[in-house]
Short mmCIF file of C-alpha atoms and ligand atoms in Angstrom, two decimals:
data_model
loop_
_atom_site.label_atom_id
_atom_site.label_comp_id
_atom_site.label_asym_id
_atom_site.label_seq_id
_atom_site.Cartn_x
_atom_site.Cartn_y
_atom_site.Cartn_z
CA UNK H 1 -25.21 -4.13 -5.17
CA UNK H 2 -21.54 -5.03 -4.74
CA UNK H 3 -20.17 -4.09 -1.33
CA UNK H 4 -16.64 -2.82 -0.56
CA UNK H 5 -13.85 -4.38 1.38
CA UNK H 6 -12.75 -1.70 3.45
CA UNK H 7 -8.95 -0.98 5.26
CA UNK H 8 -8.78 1.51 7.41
CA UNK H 9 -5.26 2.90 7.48
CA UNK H 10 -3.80 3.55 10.71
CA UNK H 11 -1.91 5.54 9.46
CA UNK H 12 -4.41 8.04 10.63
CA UNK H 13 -4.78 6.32 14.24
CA UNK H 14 -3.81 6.92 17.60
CA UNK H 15 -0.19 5.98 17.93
CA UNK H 16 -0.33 6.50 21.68
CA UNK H 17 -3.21 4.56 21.31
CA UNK H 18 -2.18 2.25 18.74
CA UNK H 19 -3.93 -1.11 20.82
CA UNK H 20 -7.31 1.09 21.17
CA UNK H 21 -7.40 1.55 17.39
CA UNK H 22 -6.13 -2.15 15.97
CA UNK H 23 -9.24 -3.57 18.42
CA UNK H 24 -11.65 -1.16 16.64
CA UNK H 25 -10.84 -2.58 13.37
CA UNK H 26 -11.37 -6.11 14.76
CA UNK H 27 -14.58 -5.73 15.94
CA UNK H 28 -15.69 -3.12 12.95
CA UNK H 29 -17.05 -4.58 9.34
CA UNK H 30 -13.25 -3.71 7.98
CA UNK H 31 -11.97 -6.59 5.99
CA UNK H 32 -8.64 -5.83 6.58
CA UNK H 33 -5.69 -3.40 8.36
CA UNK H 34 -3.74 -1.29 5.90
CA UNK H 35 -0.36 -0.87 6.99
CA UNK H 36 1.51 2.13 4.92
CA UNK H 37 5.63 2.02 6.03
CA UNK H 38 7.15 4.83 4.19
CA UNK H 39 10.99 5.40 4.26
CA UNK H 40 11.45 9.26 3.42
CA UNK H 41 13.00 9.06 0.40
CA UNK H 42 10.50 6.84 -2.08
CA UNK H 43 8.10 9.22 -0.17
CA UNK H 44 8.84 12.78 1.38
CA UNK H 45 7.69 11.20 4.76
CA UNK H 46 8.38 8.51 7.48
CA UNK H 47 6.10 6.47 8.97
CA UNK H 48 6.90 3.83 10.96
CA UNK H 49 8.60 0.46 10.61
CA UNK H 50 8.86 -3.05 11.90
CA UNK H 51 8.62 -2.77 15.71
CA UNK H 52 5.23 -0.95 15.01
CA UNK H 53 3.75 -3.49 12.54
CA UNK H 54 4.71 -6.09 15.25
CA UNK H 55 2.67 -4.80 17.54
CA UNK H 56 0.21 -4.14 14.74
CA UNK H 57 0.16 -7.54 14.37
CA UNK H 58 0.41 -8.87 18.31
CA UNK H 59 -3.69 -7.34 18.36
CA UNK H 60 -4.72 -7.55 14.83
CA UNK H 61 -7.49 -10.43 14.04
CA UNK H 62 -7.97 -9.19 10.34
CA UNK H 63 -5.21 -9.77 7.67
CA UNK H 64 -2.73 -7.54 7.43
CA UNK H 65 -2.61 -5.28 3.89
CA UNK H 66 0.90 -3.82 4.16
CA UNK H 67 1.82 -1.00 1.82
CA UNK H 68 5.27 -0.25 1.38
CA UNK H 69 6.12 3.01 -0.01
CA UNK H 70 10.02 2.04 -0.13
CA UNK H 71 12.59 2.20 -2.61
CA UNK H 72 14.48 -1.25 -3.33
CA UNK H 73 11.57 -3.04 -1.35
CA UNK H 74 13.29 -6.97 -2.13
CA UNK H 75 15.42 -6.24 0.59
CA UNK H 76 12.40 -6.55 3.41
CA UNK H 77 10.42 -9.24 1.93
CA UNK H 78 11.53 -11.86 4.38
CA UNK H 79 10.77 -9.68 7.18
CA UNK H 80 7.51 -8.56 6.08
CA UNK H 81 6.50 -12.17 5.55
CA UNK H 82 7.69 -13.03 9.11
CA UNK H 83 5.69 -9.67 10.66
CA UNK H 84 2.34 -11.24 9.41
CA UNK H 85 1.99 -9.59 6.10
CA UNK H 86 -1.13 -11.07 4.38
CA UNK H 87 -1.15 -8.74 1.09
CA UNK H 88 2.40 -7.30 0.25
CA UNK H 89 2.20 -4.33 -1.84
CA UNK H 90 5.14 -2.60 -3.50
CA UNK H 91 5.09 0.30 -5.98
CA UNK H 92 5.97 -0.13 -9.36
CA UNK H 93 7.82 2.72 -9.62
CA UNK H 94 10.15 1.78 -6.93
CA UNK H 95 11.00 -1.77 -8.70
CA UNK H 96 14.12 -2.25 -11.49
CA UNK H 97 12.53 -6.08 -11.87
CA UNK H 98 9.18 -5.89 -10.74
CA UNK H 99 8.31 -9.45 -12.44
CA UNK H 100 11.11 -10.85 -9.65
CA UNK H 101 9.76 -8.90 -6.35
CA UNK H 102 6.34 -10.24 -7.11
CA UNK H 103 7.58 -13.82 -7.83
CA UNK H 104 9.64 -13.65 -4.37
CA UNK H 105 6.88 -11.89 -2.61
CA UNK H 106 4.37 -15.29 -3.63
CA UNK H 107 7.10 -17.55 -2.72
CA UNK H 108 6.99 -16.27 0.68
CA UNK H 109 3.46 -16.83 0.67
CA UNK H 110 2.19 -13.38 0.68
CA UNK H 111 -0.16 -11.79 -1.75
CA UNK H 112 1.66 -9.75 -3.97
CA UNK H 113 -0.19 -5.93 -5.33
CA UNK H 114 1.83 -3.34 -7.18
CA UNK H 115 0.62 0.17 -7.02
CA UNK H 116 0.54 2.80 -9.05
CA UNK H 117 1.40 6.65 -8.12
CA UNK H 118 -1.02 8.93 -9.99
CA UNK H 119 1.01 9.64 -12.72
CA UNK H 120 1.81 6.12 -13.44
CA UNK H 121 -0.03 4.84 -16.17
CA UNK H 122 -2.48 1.38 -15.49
CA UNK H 123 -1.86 -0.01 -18.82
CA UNK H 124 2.29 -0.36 -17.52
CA UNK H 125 0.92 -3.82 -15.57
CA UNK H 126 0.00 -5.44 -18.95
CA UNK H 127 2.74 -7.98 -18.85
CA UNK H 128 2.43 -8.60 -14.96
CA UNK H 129 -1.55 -8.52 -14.44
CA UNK H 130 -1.87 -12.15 -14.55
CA UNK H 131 1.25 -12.49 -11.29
CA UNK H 132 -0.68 -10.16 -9.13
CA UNK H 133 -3.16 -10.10 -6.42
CA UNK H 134 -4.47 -6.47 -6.45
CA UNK H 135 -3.55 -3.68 -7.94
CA UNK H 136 -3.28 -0.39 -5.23
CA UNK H 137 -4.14 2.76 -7.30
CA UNK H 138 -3.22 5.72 -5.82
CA UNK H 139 -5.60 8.45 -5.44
CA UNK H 140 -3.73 11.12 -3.88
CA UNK H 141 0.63 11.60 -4.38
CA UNK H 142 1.90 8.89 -1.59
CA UNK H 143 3.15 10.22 1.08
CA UNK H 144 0.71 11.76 3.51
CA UNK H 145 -2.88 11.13 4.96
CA UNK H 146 -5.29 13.27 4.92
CA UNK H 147 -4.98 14.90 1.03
CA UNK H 148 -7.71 15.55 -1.31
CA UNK H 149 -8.67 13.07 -3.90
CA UNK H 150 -7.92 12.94 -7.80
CA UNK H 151 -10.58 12.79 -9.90
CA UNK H 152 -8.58 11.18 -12.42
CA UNK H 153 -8.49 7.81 -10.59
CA UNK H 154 -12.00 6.93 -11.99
CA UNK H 155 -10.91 6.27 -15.46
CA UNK H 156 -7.62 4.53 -14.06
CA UNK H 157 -9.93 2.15 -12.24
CA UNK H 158 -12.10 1.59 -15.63
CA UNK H 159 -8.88 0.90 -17.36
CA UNK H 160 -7.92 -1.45 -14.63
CA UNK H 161 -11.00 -3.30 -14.65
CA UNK H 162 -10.84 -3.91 -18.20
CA UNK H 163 -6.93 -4.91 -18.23
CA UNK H 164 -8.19 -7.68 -15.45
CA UNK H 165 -11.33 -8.84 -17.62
CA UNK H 166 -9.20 -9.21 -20.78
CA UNK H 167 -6.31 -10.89 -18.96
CA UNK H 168 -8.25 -13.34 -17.15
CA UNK H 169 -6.77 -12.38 -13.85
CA UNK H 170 -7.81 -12.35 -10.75
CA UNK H 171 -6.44 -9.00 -9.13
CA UNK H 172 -8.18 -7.01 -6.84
CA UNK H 173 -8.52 -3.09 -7.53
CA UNK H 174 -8.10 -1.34 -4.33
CA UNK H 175 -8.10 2.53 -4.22
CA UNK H 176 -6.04 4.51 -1.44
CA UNK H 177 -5.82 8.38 -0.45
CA UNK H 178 -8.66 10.72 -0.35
CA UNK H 179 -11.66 8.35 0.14
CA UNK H 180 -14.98 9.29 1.94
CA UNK H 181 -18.50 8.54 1.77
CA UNK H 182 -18.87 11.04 -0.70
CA UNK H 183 -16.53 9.15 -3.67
CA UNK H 184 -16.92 5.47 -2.15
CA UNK H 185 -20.55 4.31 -4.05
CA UNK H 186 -18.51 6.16 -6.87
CA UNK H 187 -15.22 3.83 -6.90
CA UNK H 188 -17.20 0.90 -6.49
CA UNK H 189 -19.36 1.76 -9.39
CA UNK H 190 -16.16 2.49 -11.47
CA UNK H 191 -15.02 -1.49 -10.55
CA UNK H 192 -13.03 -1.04 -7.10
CA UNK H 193 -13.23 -3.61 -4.73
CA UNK H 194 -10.93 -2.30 -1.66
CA UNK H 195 -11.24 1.36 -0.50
CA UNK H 196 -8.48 2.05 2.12
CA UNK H 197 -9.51 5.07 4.29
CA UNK H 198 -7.11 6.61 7.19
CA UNK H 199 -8.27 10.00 8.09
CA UNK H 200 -12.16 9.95 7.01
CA UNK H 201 -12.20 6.29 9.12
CA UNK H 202 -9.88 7.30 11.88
CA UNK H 203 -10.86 10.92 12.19
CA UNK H 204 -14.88 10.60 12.61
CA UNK H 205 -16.39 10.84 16.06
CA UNK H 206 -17.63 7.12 15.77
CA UNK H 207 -14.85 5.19 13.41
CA UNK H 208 -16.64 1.76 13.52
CA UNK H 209 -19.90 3.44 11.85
CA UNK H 210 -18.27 5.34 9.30
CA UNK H 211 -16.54 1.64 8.24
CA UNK H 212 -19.97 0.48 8.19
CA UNK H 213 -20.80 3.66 5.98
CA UNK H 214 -18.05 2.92 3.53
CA UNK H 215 -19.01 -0.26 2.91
CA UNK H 216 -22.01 0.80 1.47
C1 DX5 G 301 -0.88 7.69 1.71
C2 DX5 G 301 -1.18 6.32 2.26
C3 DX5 G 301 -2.60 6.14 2.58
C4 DX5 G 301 -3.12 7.10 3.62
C5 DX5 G 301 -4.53 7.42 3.23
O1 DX5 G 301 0.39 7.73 1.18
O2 DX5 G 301 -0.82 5.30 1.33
O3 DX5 G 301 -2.91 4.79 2.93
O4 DX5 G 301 -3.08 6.62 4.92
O5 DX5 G 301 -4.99 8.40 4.06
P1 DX5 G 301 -6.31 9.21 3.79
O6 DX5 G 301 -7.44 8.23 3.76
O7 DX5 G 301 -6.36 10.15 4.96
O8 DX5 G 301 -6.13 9.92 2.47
ZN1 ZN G 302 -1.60 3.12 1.78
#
């Protein structure tokens, strides 16, 4: 049975707290931290920015899987590179030259994923699967934590899988928003291979069991 990599989104953790949290992810089966910055006006919220992923990053042992839900992301890249980004995620619906981001994001020596709001369909990556890392599908509108899962995403992940296959790339399929025990064996099944969780993980009276749950 294939096991998931799981990234808990701290999104969903304590920000007064933020140390607390970042150490429970190191010592928890996670694989990685999922980072989501959001800018309030790709997305009708803000997060939090670059002071907060460098002190993300000052306690983090695990890579760092940063999501940015940002319009005209190419003007951060540097910065994100220099905060510690492992994975560098951008959304494709924010990007006028997508094929250039992801180029500049490698160069930097980052992993590049695109994601893909709900709407957006999987088979748009055709002519960039084989540049990319992982593909981020959304399973909830971006935005928010906390929001119930769309059913839909199972066939996006199917289509996914089979893009990868008959490209010959390598790309991860990671699914964020909306995942819990009770859809996890599910994604997996349908071909994912990263389930980000914030407020199932974060949320649960004991957060380094319910990673361990995830995972399957
Ligand atoms: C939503 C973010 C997610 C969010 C997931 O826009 O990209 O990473 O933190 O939160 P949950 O797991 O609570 O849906
Ligand atoms: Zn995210």
């Amino acid at each position: 049975m294939k096991k998931a990599s799981i990234a808990p989104s701290l999104l969903a953790a304590d920000f007064g707290n933020l140390q607390h949290d970042v150490e429970m992810v190191n010592a928890s089966e996670a694989t990685y931290h999922h980072i989501d910055v959001m800018d309030g006006v790709f997305v009708p919220n803000i997060s939090y920015g670059m002071p907060v992923v460098k002190a993300i990053h000052k306690y983090a042992t695990k890579p760092l899987d940063v999501h940015l839900m940002i319009v005209d992301p190419d003007r951060y890249l540097e910065e994100f590179a220099n905060l510690g980004a492992h994975i560098l995620t951008v959304h494709y619906e924010a990007c006028t030259h997508l094929h250039r981001t992801i180029q500049a994001i490698k160069a930097l020596g980052m992993k590049a994923g695109v994601a893909l709001n709900p709407h957006t369909n999987v088979m748009l990556l055709e002519d960039i699967i084989q540049d990319i890392d992982l593909v981020l599908i959304m399973s909830v509108n971006p935005g928010f934590g906390g929001q119930s899962f769309i059913d839909n995403t199972y066939e996006k992940i199917k289509k996914a899988k089979e893009l990868i296959t008959r490209k010959k790339s390598s790309a991860l399929i990671e699914i964020d928003g909306g995942v819990t025990s009770a859809n996890s064996k599910q994604l997996v099944d349908a071909g994912a291979d990263i389930l980000v969780a914030g407020s199932f993980v974060f949320k649960s009276e004991d957060p380094t069991a319910t990673i361990k749950e995830l995972k399957g």
